[in-house]
PDB file of C-alpha atoms in Angstrom:
ATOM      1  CA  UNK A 174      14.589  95.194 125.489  1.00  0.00           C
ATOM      2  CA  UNK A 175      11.603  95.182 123.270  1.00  0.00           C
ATOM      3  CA  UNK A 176       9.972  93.526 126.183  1.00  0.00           C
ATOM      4  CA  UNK A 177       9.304  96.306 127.915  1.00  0.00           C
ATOM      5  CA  UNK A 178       7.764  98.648 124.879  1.00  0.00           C
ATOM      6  CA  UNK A 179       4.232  99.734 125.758  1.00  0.00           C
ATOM      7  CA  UNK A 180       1.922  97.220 124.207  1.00  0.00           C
ATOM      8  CA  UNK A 181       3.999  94.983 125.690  1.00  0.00           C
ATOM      9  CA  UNK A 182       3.567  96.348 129.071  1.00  0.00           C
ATOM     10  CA  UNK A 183      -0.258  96.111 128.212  1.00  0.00           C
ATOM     11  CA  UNK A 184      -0.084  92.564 127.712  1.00  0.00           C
ATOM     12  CA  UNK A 185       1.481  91.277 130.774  1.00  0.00           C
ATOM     13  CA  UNK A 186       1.785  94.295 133.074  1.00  0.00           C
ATOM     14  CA  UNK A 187       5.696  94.796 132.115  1.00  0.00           C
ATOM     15  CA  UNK A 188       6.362  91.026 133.677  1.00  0.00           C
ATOM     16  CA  UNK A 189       8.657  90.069 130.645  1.00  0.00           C
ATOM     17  CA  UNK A 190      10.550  93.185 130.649  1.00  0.00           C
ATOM     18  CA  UNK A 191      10.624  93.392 134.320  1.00  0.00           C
ATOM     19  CA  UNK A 192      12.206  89.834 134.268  1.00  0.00           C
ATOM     20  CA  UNK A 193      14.896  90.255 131.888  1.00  0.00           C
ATOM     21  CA  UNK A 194      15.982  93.560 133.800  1.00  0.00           C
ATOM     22  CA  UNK A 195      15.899  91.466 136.656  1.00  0.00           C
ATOM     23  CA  UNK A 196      17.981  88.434 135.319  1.00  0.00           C
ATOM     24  CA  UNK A 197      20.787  90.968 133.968  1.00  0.00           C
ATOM     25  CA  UNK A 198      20.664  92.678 137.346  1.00  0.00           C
ATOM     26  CA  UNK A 199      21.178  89.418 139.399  1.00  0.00           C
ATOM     27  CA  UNK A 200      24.286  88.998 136.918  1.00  0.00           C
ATOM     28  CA  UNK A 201      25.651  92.386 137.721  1.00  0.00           C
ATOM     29  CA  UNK A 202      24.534  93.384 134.011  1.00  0.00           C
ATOM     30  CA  UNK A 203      22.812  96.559 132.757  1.00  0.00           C
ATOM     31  CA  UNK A 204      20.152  96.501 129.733  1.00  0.00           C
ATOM     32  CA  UNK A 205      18.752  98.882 127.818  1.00  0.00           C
ATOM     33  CA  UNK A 206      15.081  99.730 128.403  1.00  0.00           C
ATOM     34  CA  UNK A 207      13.020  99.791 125.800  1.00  0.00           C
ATOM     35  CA  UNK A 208      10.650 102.308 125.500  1.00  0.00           C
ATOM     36  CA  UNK A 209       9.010 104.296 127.946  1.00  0.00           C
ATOM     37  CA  UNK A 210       6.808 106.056 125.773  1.00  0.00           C
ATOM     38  CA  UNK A 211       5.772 105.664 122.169  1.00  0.00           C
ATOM     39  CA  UNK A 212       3.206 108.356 120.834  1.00  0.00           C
ATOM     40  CA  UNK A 213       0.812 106.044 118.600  1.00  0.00           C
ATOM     41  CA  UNK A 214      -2.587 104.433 118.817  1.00  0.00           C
ATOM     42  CA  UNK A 215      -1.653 101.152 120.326  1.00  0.00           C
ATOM     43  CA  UNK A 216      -0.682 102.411 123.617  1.00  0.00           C
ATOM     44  CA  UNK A 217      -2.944 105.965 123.140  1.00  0.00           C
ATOM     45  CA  UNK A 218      -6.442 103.772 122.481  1.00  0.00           C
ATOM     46  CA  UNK A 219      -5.679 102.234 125.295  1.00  0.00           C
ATOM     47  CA  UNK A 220      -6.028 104.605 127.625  1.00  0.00           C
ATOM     48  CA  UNK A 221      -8.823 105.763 126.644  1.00  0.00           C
ATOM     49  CA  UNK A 222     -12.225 104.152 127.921  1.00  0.00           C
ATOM     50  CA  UNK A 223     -13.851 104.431 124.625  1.00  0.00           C
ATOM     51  CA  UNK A 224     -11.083 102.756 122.725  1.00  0.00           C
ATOM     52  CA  UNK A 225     -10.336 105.934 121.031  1.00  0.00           C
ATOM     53  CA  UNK A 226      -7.741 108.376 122.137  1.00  0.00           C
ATOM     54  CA  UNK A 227      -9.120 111.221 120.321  1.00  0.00           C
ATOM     55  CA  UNK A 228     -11.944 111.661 122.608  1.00  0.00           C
ATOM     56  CA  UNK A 229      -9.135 112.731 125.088  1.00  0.00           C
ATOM     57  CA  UNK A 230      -8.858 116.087 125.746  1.00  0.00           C
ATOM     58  CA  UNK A 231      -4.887 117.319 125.940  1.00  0.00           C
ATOM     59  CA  UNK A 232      -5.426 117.484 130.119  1.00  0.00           C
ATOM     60  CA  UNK A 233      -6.932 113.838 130.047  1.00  0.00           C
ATOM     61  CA  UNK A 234      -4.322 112.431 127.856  1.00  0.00           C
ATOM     62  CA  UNK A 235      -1.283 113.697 129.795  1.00  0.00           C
ATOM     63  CA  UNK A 236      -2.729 112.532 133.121  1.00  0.00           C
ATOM     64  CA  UNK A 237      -3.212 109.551 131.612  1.00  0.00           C
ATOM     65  CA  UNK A 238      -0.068 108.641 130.017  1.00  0.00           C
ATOM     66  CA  UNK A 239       2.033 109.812 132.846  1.00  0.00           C
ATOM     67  CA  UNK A 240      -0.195 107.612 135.472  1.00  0.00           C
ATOM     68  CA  UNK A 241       0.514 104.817 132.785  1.00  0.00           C
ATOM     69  CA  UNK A 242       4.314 105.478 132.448  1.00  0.00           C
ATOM     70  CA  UNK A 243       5.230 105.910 136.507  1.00  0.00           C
ATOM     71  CA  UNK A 244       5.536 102.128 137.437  1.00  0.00           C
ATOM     72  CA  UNK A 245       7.402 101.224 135.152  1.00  0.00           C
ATOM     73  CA  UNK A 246      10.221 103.526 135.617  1.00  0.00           C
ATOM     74  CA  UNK A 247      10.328 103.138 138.974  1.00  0.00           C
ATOM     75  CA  UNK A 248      10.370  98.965 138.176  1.00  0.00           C
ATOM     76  CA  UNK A 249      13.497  99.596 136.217  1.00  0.00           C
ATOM     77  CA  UNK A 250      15.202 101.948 138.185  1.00  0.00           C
ATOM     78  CA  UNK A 251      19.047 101.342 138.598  1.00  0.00           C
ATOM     79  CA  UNK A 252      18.420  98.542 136.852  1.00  0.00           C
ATOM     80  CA  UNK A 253      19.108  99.670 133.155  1.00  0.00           C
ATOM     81  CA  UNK A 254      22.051 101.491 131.856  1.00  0.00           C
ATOM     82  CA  UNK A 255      20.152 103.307 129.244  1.00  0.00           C
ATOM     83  CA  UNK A 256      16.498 104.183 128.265  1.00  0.00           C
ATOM     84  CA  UNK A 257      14.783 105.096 125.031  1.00  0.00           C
ATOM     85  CA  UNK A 258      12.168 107.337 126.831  1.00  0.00           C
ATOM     86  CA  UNK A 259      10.644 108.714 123.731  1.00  0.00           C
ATOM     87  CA  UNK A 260      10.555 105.979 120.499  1.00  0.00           C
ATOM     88  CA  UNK A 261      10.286 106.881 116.903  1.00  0.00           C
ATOM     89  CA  UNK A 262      10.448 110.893 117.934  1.00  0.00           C
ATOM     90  CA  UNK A 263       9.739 112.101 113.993  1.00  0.00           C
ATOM     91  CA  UNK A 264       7.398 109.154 113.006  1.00  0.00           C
ATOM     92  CA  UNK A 265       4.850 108.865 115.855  1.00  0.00           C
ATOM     93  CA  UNK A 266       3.513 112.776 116.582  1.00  0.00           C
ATOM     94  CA  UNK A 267      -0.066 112.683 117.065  1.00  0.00           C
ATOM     95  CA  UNK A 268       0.306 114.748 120.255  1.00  0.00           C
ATOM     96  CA  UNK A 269       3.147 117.043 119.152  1.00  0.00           C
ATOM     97  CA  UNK A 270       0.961 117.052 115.892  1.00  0.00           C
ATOM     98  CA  UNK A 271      -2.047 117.940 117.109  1.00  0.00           C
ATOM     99  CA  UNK A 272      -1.089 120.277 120.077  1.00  0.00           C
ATOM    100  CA  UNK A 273       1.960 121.625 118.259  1.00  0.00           C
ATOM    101  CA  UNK A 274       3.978 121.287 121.593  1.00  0.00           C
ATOM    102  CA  UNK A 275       6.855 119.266 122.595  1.00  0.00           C
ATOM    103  CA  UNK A 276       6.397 119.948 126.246  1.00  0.00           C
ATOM    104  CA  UNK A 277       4.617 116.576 126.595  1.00  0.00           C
ATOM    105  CA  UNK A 278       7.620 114.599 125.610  1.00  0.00           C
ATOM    106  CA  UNK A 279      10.025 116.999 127.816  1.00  0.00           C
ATOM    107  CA  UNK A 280       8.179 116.475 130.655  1.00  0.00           C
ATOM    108  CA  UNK A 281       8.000 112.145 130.460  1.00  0.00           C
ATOM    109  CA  UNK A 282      12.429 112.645 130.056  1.00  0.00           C
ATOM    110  CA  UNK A 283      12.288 115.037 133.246  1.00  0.00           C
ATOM    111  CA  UNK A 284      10.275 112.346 134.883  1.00  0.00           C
ATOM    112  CA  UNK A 285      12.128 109.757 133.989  1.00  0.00           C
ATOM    113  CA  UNK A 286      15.318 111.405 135.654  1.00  0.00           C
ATOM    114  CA  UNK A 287      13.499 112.483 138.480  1.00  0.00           C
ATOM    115  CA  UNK A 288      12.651 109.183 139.525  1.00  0.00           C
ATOM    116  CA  UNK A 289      15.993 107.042 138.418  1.00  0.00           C
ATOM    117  CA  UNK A 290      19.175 110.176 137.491  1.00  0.00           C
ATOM    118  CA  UNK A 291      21.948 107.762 136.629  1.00  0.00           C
ATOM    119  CA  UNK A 292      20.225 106.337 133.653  1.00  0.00           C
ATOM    120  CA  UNK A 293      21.093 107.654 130.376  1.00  0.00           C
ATOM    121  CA  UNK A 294      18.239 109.171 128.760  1.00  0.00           C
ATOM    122  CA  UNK A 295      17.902 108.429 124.751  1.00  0.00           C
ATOM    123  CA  UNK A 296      15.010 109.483 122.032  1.00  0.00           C
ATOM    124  CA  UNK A 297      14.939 107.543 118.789  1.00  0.00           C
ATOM    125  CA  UNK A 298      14.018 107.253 115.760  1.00  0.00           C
ATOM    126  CA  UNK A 299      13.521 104.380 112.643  1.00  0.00           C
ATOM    127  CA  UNK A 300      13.917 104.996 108.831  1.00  0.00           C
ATOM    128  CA  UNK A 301      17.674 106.734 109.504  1.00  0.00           C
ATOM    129  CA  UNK A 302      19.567 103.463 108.260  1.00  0.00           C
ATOM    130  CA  UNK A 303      21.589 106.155 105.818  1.00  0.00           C
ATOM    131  CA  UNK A 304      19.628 107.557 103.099  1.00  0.00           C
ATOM    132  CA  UNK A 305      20.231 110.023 100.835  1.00  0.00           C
ATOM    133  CA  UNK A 306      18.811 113.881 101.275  1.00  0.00           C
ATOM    134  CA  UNK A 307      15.469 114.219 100.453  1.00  0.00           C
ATOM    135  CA  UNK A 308      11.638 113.441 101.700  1.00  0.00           C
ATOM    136  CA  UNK A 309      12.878 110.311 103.140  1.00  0.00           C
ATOM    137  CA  UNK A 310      15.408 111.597 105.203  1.00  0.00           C
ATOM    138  CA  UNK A 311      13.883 112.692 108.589  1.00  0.00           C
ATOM    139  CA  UNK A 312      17.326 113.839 110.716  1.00  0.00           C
ATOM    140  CA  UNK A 313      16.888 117.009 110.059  1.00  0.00           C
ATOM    141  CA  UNK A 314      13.027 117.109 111.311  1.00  0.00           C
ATOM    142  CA  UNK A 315      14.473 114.728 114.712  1.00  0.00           C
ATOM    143  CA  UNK A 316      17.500 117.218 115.341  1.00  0.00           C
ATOM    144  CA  UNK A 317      14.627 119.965 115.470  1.00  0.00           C
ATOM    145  CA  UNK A 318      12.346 118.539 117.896  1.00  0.00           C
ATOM    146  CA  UNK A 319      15.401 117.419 120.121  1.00  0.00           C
ATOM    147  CA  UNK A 320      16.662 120.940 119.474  1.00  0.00           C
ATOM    148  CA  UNK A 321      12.912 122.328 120.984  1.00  0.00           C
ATOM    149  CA  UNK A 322      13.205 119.647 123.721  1.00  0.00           C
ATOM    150  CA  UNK A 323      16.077 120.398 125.036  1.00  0.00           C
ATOM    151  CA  UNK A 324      15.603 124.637 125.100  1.00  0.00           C
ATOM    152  CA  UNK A 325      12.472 123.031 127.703  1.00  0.00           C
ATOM    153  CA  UNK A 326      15.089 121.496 130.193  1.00  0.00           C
ATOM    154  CA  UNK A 327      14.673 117.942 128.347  1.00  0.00           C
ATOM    155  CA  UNK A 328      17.797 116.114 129.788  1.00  0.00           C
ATOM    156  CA  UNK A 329      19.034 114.265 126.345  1.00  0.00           C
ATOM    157  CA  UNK A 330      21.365 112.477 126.676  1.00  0.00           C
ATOM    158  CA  UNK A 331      21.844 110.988 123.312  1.00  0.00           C
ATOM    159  CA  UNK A 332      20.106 110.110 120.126  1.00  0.00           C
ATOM    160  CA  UNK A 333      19.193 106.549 118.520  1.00  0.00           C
ATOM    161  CA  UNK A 334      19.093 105.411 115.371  1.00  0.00           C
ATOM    162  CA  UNK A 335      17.583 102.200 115.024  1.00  0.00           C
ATOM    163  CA  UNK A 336      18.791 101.224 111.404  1.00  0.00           C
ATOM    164  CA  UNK A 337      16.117  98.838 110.175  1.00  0.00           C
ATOM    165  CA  UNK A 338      17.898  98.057 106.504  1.00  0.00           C
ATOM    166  CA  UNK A 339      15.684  97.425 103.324  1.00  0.00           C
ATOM    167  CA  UNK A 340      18.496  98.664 100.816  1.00  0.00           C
ATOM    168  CA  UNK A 341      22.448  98.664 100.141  1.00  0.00           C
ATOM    169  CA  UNK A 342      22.957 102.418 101.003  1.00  0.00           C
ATOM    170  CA  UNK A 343      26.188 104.158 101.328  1.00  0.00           C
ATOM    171  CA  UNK A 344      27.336 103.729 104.918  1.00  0.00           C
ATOM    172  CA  UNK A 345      28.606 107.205 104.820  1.00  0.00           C
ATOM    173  CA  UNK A 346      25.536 108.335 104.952  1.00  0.00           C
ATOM    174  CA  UNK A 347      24.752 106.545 108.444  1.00  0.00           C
ATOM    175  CA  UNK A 348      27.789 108.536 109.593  1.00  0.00           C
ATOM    176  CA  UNK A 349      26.296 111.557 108.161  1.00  0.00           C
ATOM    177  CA  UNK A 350      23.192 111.161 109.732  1.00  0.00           C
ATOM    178  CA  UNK A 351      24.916 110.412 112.989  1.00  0.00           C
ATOM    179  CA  UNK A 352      27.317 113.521 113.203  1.00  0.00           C
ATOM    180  CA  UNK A 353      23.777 115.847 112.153  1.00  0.00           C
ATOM    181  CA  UNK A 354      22.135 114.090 115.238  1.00  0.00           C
ATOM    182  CA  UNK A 355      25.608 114.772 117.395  1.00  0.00           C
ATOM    183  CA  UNK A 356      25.437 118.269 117.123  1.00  0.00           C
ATOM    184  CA  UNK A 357      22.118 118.604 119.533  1.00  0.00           C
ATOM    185  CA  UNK A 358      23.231 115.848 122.134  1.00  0.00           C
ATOM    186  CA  UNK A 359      26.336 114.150 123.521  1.00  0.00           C
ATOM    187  CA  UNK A 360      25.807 110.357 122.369  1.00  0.00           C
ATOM    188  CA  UNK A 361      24.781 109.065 119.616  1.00  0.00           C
ATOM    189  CA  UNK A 362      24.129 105.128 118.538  1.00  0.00           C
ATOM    190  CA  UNK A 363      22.903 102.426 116.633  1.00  0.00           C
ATOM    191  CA  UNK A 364      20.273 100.858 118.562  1.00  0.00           C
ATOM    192  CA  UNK A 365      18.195  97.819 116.115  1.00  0.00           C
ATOM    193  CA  UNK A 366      20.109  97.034 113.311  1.00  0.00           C
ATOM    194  CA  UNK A 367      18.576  94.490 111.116  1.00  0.00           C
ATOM    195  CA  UNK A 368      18.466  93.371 107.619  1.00  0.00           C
ATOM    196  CA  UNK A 369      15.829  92.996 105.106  1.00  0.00           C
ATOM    197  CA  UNK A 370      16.812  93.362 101.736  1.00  0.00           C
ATOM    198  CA  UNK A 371      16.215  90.102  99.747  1.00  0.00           C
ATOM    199  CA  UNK A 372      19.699  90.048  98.014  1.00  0.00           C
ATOM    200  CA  UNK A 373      21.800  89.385 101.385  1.00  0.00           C
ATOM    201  CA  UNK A 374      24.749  87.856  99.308  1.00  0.00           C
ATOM    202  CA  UNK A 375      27.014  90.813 100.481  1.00  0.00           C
ATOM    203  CA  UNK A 376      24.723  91.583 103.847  1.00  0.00           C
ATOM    204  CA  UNK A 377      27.889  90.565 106.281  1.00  0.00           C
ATOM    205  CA  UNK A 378      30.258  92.979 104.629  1.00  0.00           C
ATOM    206  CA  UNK A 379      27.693  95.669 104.370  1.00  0.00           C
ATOM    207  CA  UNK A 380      27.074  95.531 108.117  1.00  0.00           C
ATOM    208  CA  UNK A 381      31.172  95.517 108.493  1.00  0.00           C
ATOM    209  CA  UNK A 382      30.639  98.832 106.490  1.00  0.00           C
ATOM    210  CA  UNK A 383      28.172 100.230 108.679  1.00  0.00           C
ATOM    211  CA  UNK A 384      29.837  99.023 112.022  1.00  0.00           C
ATOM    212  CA  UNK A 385      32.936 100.938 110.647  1.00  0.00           C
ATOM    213  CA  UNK A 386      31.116 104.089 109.583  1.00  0.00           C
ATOM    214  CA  UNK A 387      29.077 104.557 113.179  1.00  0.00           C
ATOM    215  CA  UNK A 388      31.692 103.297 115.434  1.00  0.00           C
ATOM    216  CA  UNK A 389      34.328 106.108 113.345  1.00  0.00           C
ATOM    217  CA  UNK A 390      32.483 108.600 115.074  1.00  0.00           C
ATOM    218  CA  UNK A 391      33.695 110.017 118.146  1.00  0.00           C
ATOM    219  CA  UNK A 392      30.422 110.281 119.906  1.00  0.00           C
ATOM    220  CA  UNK A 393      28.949 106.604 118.963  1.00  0.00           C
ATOM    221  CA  UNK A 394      30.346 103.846 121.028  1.00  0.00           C
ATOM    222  CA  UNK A 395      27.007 101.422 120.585  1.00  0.00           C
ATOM    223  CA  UNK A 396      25.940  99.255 117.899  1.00  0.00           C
ATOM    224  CA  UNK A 397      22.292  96.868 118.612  1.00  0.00           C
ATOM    225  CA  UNK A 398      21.770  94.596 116.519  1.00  0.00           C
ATOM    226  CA  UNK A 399      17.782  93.261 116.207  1.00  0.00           C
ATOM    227  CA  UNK A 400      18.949  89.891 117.484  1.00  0.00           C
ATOM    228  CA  UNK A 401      21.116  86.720 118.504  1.00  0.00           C
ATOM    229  CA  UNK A 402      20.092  85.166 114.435  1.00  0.00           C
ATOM    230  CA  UNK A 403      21.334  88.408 112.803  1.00  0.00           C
ATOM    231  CA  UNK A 404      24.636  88.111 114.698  1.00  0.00           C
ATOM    232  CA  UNK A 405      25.102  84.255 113.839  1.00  0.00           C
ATOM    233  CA  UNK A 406      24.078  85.126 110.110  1.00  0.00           C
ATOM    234  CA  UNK A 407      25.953  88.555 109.347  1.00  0.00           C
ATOM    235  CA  UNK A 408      29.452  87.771 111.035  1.00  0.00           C
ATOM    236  CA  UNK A 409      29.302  83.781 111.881  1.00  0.00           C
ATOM    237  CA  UNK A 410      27.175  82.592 108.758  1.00  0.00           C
ATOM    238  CA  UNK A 411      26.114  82.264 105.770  1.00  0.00           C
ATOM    239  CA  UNK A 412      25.664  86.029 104.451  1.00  0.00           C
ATOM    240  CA  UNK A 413      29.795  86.529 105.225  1.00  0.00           C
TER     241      UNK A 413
END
C-alpha cells in the first residue's frame, strides 16, 4: 500500500501502513507492501541531521538507511505477500549515481529476505506504461541494473511496472516492455495503473487493451490499479 512508502513512514512512524497490513492479516488476506526503499531526497534529507543528504559520506548513508529500513520489515513480516523493496529503480539513482554501485540496493533485497524469506521480492519502476523506443523508454536501462543486481546475489523475484498513463499508446508495447523485463526475473506485473489523459472517452476500452496485453504474458498474473475510483470509472462507469 502506498501507506507504507517512506515519507509516509516519516510521518506517522509506519502506523497507517502497519494498520492496513494488520486489518488484511486479521482477514486472512495478504497486501502488497509498498516500498521499502526509495532512493530520493525526501526520505535521503531526512536522515541526515543537516537536512541535506549530501553531507553523508557513502559509510554514513548506508548505516543510516539500513537502521531506517529494519523495523519496518520486520513490522510486515508474514504479513504481505509481496514487496516493492526498491521503487522507481531507473528514475531515483542518486546513490547508484553517485557511487556507481548497485551493491547498496542488493544488499536492502538480501535484508529484506533475511528477515521475512516467503515474501516475494519486487523492484519497480514508473514511466513504462508502453512507449515507443527511444529516450523515453527506460526498460532497457531497468533490465541492466536488475541484470547487475542479481550477478550480486540480489534475490529478484520479479519486476513492476507501475503504468501511470498520460497518452493512448499501443498496448503492445506494455507487453513488449514486459517480456524485455521477463528475461532477467521470473514475474513480472502491473503494479499502479492509472489514467490521466484528458480525452478519457475511450479510457475503459484502452485499459481492456492493456489488461489483455499484460495478462497475455505468461509470466504476469497481476494487474494494480491506482484505486477503488479508477475501477468504478474504467469498467463500472462512465469512461466504458
Amino acid at each position: 500500500g502506498l501507506e507504507m512508502k517512506p515519507y509516509k513512514q516519516i510521518l506517522d512512524d509506519g502506523y497507517a501502513g502497519l494498520e492496513m497490513a494488520n486489518e488484511a492479516f486479521s482477514r486472512d488476506l495478504r497486501v502488497k507492501g509498498h516500498a521499502v526503499f526509495w532512493d530520493g531526497n525526501t526520505i535521503l534529507d531526512f536522515l541526515s541531521e543537516t537536512g541535506n543528504y549530501q553531507d553523508l559520506s557513502y559509510e554514513e548513508l548506508y548505516r543510516k538507511v539500513v537502521d531506517f529500513v529494519i523495523p519496518n520489515i520486520y513490522s510486515m513480516k508474514g504479513k504481505l505477500a509481496q514487496w516493492d523493496v526498491m521503487n522507481e529503480l531507473h528514475s531515483y539513482n542518486y546513490i547508484r549515481n553517485t557511487y556507481n554501485t548497485t551493491r547498496f540496493y542488493t544488499d536492502i533485497i538480501k535484508l529484506v529476505d533475511q528477515i521475512d524469506p516467503d515474501v516475494k521480492l519486487f523492484v519497480t519502476e514508473a514511466g513504462t506504461m508502453g512507449k515507443d523506443r527511444g529516450m523515453t523508454d527506460r526498460i532497457p536501462t531497468l533490465v541492466k541494473i536488475v541484470k547487475q543486481m542479481k550477478s550480486e546475489g540480489a534475490p529478484i523475484d520479479g519486476i513492476g511496472l507501475q503504468t501511470h498513463v498520460d497518452q493512448y499508446y499501443y498496448p503492445q508495447g506494455l507487453y513488449r516492455q514486459l517480456d524485455e523485463c521477463s528475461e532477467v526475473v521470473d514475474e513480472v506485473a502491473v503494479t499502479e495503473f492509472d489514467f490521466f489523459h484528458a480525452k478519457k472517452e475511450n479510457a475503459g476500452k484502452y485499459a481492456g487493451d492493456l489488461l489483455t496485453a499484460a495478462f497475455s504474458h505468461p509470466k504476469c498474473n497481476t494487474f494494480i490499479m491506482q484505486n477503488l475510483s479508477l475501477l468504478r470509472k474504467y469498467f463500472f462507469g462512465k469512461y466504458m
